[in-house]
């Protein structure tokens, strides 16, 4: 059986807009599960006591708990204009939501999502869930200035398109705020997907 051919992204929304040095711990935290997080809500709905929430690292076998993707409390998302924490803006409604809730809403609405990032996206210790988690959230592509090599490979393995900006370019120089819609067309004979990307800009 032949693998499916490459497919692009159509009219996607930006789930998160990051700066430089987003690590695998920002993406898939291993620290304590915060009481206000979607993961904590899930566990307590399933009769876990608050004192038994433990950490994300101890619960990596549960894909429901790993809804904690992008739940790092130190996350800085440019869509929130400097506010720190695991939140984002659901672009169509303008509502501020947890990253998990926004991602699920986009999926319910049938929308693809992408992530914007700066340099060294995915740096730090290698974690499979740093690629699996975003895929579970419906992320189809990451457009960054540069990637950590192993993480880029993991993204590709999960079917997330890792795209590098041209030298000297990034989201800021291209005037991307994260409020646009994004279309990525892939050729049938891809050798290096980082060299091929296009943007459909809709305000």
Short mmCIF file of C-alpha atoms in Angstrom, two decimals:
data_model
loop_
_atom_site.label_atom_id
_atom_site.label_comp_id
_atom_site.label_asym_id
_atom_site.label_seq_id
_atom_site.Cartn_x
_atom_site.Cartn_y
_atom_site.Cartn_z
CA UNK A 1 0.00 0.00 0.00
CA UNK A 2 1.38 3.40 -0.95
CA UNK A 3 1.33 6.22 1.60
CA UNK A 4 -1.08 9.08 0.91
CA UNK A 5 0.27 11.97 -1.09
CA UNK A 6 0.95 15.33 0.52
CA UNK A 7 -2.04 17.48 1.31
CA UNK A 8 -2.10 21.13 2.22
CA UNK A 9 -4.02 23.33 4.60
CA UNK A 10 -7.07 25.35 3.62
CA UNK A 11 -8.22 28.60 5.27
CA UNK A 12 -6.71 27.68 8.64
CA UNK A 13 -6.86 29.83 11.74
CA UNK A 14 -3.86 30.55 13.96
CA UNK A 15 -4.23 28.73 17.28
CA UNK A 16 -1.10 30.26 18.85
CA UNK A 17 1.42 32.93 17.88
CA UNK A 18 4.75 32.49 19.66
CA UNK A 19 8.08 34.27 19.81
CA UNK A 20 11.47 32.56 20.05
CA UNK A 21 12.63 29.52 22.03
CA UNK A 22 9.38 27.65 22.59
CA UNK A 23 10.59 24.44 24.23
CA UNK A 24 9.06 20.99 24.37
CA UNK A 25 8.15 21.78 27.99
CA UNK A 26 6.12 24.78 26.84
CA UNK A 27 4.37 22.48 24.36
CA UNK A 28 3.96 19.38 26.53
CA UNK A 29 4.59 20.32 30.18
CA UNK A 30 5.80 17.72 32.66
CA UNK A 31 5.10 19.74 35.81
CA UNK A 32 2.17 19.75 38.21
CA UNK A 33 -1.36 19.71 36.81
CA UNK A 34 -2.91 23.07 37.68
CA UNK A 35 -6.31 22.92 39.36
CA UNK A 36 -7.87 25.21 36.72
CA UNK A 37 -6.56 23.24 33.73
CA UNK A 38 -8.64 21.09 31.35
CA UNK A 39 -6.61 18.06 32.47
CA UNK A 40 -7.57 18.66 36.12
CA UNK A 41 -11.22 19.07 35.13
CA UNK A 42 -11.10 15.75 33.28
CA UNK A 43 -9.48 13.91 36.20
CA UNK A 44 -11.88 15.27 38.81
CA UNK A 45 -14.85 14.42 36.59
CA UNK A 46 -13.51 10.87 36.74
CA UNK A 47 -13.44 10.86 40.55
CA UNK A 48 -9.80 11.71 41.15
CA UNK A 49 -9.26 13.75 44.29
CA UNK A 50 -7.54 17.12 43.99
CA UNK A 51 -4.52 15.82 45.92
CA UNK A 52 -4.13 12.97 43.40
CA UNK A 53 -3.77 15.07 40.25
CA UNK A 54 0.04 14.73 40.28
CA UNK A 55 1.93 15.86 37.17
CA UNK A 56 1.60 15.70 33.40
CA UNK A 57 4.80 13.70 33.28
CA UNK A 58 3.27 10.95 35.44
CA UNK A 59 0.18 10.71 33.22
CA UNK A 60 1.63 10.64 29.72
CA UNK A 61 -0.16 7.35 29.03
CA UNK A 62 -3.53 9.13 28.95
CA UNK A 63 -4.35 11.05 25.79
CA UNK A 64 -7.28 12.73 27.59
CA UNK A 65 -4.98 14.13 30.28
CA UNK A 66 -2.54 15.19 27.61
CA UNK A 67 -5.16 17.71 26.63
CA UNK A 68 -2.62 19.53 28.79
CA UNK A 69 -0.72 20.30 25.59
CA UNK A 70 0.20 24.02 25.72
CA UNK A 71 -0.96 24.13 29.38
CA UNK A 72 2.36 25.57 30.61
CA UNK A 73 1.57 28.53 32.88
CA UNK A 74 4.58 30.44 31.47
CA UNK A 75 3.30 30.36 27.90
CA UNK A 76 3.45 33.72 26.11
CA UNK A 77 1.03 33.93 23.19
CA UNK A 78 1.15 37.08 21.07
CA UNK A 79 -2.57 36.77 20.36
CA UNK A 80 -3.07 37.78 24.00
CA UNK A 81 -0.86 40.87 23.69
CA UNK A 82 1.58 40.04 26.47
CA UNK A 83 -0.65 38.11 28.85
CA UNK A 84 1.11 35.04 30.27
CA UNK A 85 -0.66 31.71 30.62
CA UNK A 86 -2.20 28.79 28.70
CA UNK A 87 -4.91 30.79 26.94
CA UNK A 88 -5.60 31.93 23.40
CA UNK A 89 -8.15 33.80 21.32
CA UNK A 90 -10.77 31.96 19.30
CA UNK A 91 -10.44 34.22 16.26
CA UNK A 92 -13.97 33.93 14.79
CA UNK A 93 -15.66 34.92 18.08
CA UNK A 94 -12.88 36.93 19.72
CA UNK A 95 -13.41 34.91 22.91
CA UNK A 96 -10.48 34.17 25.23
CA UNK A 97 -10.37 30.45 26.03
CA UNK A 98 -7.97 27.81 27.26
CA UNK A 99 -5.85 26.52 24.38
CA UNK A 100 -7.58 23.15 24.67
CA UNK A 101 -11.10 24.58 24.53
CA UNK A 102 -10.26 26.84 21.60
CA UNK A 103 -8.71 23.92 19.71
CA UNK A 104 -11.76 21.74 20.32
CA UNK A 105 -14.04 24.54 19.15
CA UNK A 106 -12.08 24.93 15.92
CA UNK A 107 -12.36 21.16 15.37
CA UNK A 108 -16.12 21.25 15.98
CA UNK A 109 -16.39 24.05 13.43
CA UNK A 110 -14.36 22.06 10.91
CA UNK A 111 -11.43 24.50 10.78
CA UNK A 112 -7.76 23.62 10.39
CA UNK A 113 -5.32 25.43 12.68
CA UNK A 114 -1.67 26.42 12.45
CA UNK A 115 0.95 27.78 14.85
CA UNK A 116 3.29 30.72 14.26
CA UNK A 117 6.66 30.68 16.02
CA UNK A 118 10.11 32.26 16.03
CA UNK A 119 13.51 30.58 16.31
CA UNK A 120 14.31 27.23 17.94
CA UNK A 121 10.74 25.96 18.08
CA UNK A 122 10.72 22.59 19.88
CA UNK A 123 14.08 22.98 21.63
CA UNK A 124 14.79 21.12 24.87
CA UNK A 125 14.42 17.44 25.71
CA UNK A 126 12.82 15.27 23.04
CA UNK A 127 9.19 14.45 23.88
CA UNK A 128 6.86 12.51 21.60
CA UNK A 129 3.86 14.28 23.09
CA UNK A 130 5.23 17.64 21.98
CA UNK A 131 4.25 16.48 18.48
CA UNK A 132 1.37 14.13 19.34
CA UNK A 133 -0.38 16.71 21.51
CA UNK A 134 -0.65 19.44 18.87
CA UNK A 135 -1.91 16.84 16.36
CA UNK A 136 -4.62 15.83 18.84
CA UNK A 137 -5.58 19.51 19.05
CA UNK A 138 -5.99 19.69 15.27
CA UNK A 139 -2.82 21.60 14.42
CA UNK A 140 -1.91 20.97 10.77
CA UNK A 141 1.22 23.12 10.36
CA UNK A 142 3.81 25.11 12.29
CA UNK A 143 5.37 28.11 10.54
CA UNK A 144 8.59 29.06 12.34
CA UNK A 145 11.87 30.84 11.82
CA UNK A 146 13.73 27.64 12.77
CA UNK A 147 13.09 24.25 14.40
CA UNK A 148 15.00 21.94 16.69
CA UNK A 149 15.97 19.07 14.39
CA UNK A 150 14.48 16.12 16.31
CA UNK A 151 11.25 17.95 17.04
CA UNK A 152 10.88 18.89 13.40
CA UNK A 153 11.23 15.20 12.50
CA UNK A 154 8.62 14.29 15.13
CA UNK A 155 6.18 16.84 13.72
CA UNK A 156 6.62 15.40 10.25
CA UNK A 157 6.04 11.91 11.62
CA UNK A 158 2.73 13.04 13.10
CA UNK A 159 1.62 14.65 9.84
CA UNK A 160 2.13 18.24 11.00
CA UNK A 161 3.82 20.34 8.31
CA UNK A 162 6.93 22.15 9.66
CA UNK A 163 7.58 25.22 7.52
CA UNK A 164 10.58 27.53 7.82
CA UNK A 165 10.45 31.16 6.81
CA UNK A 166 13.06 32.37 4.36
CA UNK A 167 16.28 33.79 5.90
CA UNK A 168 15.64 37.23 7.35
CA UNK A 169 11.89 36.71 7.47
CA UNK A 170 9.54 35.82 10.28
CA UNK A 171 5.90 36.41 11.18
CA UNK A 172 6.62 39.97 12.30
CA UNK A 173 8.55 41.03 9.18
CA UNK A 174 5.82 39.48 7.03
CA UNK A 175 3.16 41.40 8.93
CA UNK A 176 1.45 38.29 10.29
CA UNK A 177 -0.48 38.88 13.51
CA UNK A 178 -2.21 35.51 13.77
CA UNK A 179 -5.60 36.99 12.88
CA UNK A 180 -5.30 35.96 9.22
CA UNK A 181 -6.55 32.82 7.46
CA UNK A 182 -3.79 30.58 6.11
CA UNK A 183 -3.71 28.36 3.04
CA UNK A 184 -0.68 26.14 2.42
CA UNK A 185 -0.40 24.45 -0.97
CA UNK A 186 2.02 21.54 -1.20
CA UNK A 187 3.47 20.23 -4.48
CA UNK A 188 3.29 16.55 -5.29
CA UNK A 189 7.09 16.10 -5.30
CA UNK A 190 8.13 17.58 -1.97
CA UNK A 191 11.81 17.30 -1.08
CA UNK A 192 11.91 19.90 1.67
CA UNK A 193 8.58 21.24 2.87
CA UNK A 194 10.27 24.13 4.66
CA UNK A 195 10.97 25.70 1.28
CA UNK A 196 7.38 25.73 0.10
CA UNK A 197 4.66 27.71 1.74
CA UNK A 198 2.12 30.32 0.84
CA UNK A 199 -0.31 32.40 2.81
CA UNK A 200 -3.83 33.48 2.07
CA UNK A 201 -4.45 36.70 3.95
CA UNK A 202 -8.01 37.50 4.95
CA UNK A 203 -8.85 40.18 7.47
#
